[in-house]
Tab-separated table of C-alpha atoms in Angstrom:
chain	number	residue	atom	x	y	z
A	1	UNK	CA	-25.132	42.604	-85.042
A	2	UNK	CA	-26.540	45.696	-84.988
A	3	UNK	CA	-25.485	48.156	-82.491
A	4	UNK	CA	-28.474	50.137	-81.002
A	5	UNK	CA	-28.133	53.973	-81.240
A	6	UNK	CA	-26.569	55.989	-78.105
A	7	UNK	CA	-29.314	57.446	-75.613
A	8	UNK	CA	-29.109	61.249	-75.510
A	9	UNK	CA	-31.393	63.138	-73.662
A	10	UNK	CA	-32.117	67.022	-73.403
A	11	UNK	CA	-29.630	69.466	-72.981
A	12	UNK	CA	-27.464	66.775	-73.178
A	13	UNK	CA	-23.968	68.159	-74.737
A	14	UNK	CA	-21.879	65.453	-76.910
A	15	UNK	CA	-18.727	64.407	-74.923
A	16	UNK	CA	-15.707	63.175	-76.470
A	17	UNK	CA	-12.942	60.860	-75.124
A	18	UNK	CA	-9.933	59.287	-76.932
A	19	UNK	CA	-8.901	55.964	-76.253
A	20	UNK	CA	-4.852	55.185	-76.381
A	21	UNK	CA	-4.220	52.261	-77.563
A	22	UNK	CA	-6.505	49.782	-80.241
A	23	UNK	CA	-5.516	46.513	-78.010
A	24	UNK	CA	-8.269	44.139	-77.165
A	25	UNK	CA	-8.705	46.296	-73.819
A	26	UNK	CA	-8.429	49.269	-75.545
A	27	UNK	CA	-11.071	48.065	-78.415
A	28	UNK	CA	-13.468	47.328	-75.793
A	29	UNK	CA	-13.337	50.271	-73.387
A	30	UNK	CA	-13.930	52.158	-76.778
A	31	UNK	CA	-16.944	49.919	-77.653
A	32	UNK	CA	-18.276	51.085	-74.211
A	33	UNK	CA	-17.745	54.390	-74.007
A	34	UNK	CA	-19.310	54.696	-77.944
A	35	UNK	CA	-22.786	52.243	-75.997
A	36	UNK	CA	-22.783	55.435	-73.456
A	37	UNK	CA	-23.247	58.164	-76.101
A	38	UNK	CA	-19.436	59.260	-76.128
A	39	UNK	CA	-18.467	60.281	-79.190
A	40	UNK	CA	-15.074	58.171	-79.320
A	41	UNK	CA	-11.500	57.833	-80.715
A	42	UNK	CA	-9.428	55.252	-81.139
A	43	UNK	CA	-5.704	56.087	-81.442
A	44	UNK	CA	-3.836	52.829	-83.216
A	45	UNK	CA	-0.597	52.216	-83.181
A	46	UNK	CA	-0.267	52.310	-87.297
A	47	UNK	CA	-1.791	53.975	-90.007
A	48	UNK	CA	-2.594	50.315	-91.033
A	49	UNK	CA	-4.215	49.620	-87.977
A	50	UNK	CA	-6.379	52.263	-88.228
A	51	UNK	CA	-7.304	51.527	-91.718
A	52	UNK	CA	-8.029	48.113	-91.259
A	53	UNK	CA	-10.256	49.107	-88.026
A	54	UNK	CA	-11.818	51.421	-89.965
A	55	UNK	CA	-12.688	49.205	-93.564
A	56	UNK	CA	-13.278	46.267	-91.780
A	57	UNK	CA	-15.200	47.406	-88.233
A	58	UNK	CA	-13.861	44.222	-86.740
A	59	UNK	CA	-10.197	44.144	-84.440
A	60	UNK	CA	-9.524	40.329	-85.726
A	61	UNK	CA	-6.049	40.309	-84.336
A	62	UNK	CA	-7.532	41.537	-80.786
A	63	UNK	CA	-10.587	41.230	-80.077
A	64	UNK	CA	-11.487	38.626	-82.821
A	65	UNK	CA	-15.959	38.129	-83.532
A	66	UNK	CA	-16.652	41.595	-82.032
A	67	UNK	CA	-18.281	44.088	-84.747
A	68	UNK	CA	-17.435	47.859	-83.991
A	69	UNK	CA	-19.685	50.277	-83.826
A	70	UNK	CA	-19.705	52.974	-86.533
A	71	UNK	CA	-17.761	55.267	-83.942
A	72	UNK	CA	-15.316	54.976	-82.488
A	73	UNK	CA	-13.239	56.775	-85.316
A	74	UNK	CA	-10.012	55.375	-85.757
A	75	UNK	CA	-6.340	57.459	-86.037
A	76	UNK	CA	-3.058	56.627	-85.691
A	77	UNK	CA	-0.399	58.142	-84.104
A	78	UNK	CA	0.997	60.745	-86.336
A	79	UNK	CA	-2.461	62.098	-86.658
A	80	UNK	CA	-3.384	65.022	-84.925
A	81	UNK	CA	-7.257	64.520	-85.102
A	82	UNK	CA	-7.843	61.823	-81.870
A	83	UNK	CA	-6.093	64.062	-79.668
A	84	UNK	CA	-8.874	66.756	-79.574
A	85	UNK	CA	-11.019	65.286	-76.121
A	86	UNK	CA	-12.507	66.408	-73.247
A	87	UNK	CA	-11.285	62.832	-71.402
A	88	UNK	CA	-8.642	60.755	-72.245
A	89	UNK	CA	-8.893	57.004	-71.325
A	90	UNK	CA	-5.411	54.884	-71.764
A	91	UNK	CA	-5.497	50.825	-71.960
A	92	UNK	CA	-2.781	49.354	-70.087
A	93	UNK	CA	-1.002	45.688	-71.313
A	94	UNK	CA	-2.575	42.802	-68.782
A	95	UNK	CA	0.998	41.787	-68.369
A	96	UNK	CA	2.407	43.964	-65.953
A	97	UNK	CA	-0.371	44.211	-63.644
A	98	UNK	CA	-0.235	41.431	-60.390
A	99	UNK	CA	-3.378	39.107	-59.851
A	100	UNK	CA	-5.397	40.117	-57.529
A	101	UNK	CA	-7.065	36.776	-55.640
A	102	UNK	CA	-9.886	36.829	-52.873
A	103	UNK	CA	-8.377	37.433	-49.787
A	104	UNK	CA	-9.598	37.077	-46.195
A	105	UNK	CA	-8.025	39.477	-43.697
A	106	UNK	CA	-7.614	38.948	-40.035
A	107	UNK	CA	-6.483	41.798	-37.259
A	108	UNK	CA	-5.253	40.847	-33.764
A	109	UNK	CA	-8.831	42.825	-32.709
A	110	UNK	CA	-10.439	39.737	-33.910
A	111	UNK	CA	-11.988	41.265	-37.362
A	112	UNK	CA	-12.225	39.481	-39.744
A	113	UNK	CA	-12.811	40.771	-43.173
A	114	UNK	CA	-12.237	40.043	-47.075
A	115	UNK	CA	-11.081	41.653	-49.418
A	116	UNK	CA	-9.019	41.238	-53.277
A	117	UNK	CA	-4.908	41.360	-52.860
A	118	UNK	CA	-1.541	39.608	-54.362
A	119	UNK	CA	-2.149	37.345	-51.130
A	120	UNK	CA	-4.548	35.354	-50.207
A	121	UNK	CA	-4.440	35.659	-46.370
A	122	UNK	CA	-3.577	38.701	-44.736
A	123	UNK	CA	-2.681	38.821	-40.929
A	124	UNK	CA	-2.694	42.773	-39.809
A	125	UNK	CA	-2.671	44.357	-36.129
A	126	UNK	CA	-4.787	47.097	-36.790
A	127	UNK	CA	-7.309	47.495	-39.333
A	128	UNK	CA	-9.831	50.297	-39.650
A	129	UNK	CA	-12.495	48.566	-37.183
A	130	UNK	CA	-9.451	49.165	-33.963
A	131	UNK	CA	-7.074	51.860	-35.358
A	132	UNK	CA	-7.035	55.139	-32.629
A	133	UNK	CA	-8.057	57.399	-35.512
A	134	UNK	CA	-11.135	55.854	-36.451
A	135	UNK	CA	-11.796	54.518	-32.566
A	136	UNK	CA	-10.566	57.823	-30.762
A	137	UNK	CA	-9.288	55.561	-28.131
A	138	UNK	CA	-5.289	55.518	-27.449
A	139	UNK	CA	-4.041	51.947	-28.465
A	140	UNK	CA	-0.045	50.125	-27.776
A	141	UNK	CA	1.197	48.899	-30.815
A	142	UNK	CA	4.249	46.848	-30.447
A	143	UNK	CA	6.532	48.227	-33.046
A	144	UNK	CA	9.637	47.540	-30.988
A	145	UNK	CA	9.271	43.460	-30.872
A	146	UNK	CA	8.756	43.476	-34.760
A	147	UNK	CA	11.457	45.684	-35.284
A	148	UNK	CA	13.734	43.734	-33.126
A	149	UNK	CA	12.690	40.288	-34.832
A	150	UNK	CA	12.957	41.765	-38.345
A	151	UNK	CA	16.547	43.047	-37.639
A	152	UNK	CA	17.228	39.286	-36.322
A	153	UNK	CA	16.693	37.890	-39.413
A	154	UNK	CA	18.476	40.277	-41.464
A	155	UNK	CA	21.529	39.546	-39.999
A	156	UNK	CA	21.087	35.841	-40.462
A	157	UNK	CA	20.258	36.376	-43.952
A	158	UNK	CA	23.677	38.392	-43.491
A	159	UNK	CA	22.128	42.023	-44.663
């Protein structure tokens, strides 16, 4: 596949950004920031990595049937040539992050609203649509009874 060349238009002045890590996330935000005219490194983890990134213009091991672009240049760590951008844009592992699910929230106002979270129903007592700031009018919020009820349960969870 061919990759079309980057749009540039007048007065336009070439931007760089470095991309940390050569990860299938990391491959592809570099893919897309070379499609938007960046001009774009790719820090690897290994000298090897970048080599084989570089000969080959394929990540097999991450991203396996996606041709790279003639940028993104490739370096690896103990190079000092990647770290020379304007933007830096790091790839994080999809590990550690928590799934985020649809989720429908409901306030004791009655709105009703969704929204993505770890949860997928969310019971508040104020949300933006009530809350005195937003409003401007004064509003009780019963902090006491939760209080009280949380403390309850602590001690029979012996806390």
């Amino acid at each position: 596949m061919a990759w079309p060349a980057a749009i540039r238009y007048p007065g336009q002045h070439p931007r760089r950004a470095t991309v940390v890590g050569a990860g299938s996330f990391g491959t592809a935000v570099a893919v897309l920031l070379v499609r938007t005219g960046l001009r774009t490194a790719l820090l690897c983890r290994t000298a090897e990595q970048a080599d084989e990134l570089a000969r080959g213009r394929h990540n097999q091991r991450y991203l396996p049937g996606v041709e790279l672009p003639r940028e993104p240049s490739t370096w690896w760590c103990g190079s000092r040539h990647g770290c020379d951008a304007a933007r830096l844009e790091a790839a994080m592992k999809t590990e550690i992050h928590p799934e985020y699910v649809p989720a429908h929230v409901r306030c004791t106002c009655g709105n009703e609203f969704w929204t993505r979270s770890t949860k997928p129903e969310l019971h508040v007592e104020i949300c933006s649509n009530c809350h005195p700031f937003y409003t401007g009018r004064q509003k009780l919020v019963d902090t006491g009874g939760r209080v009280e009820r949380f403390r309850r349960r602590a001690a029979r969870a012996g806390h």
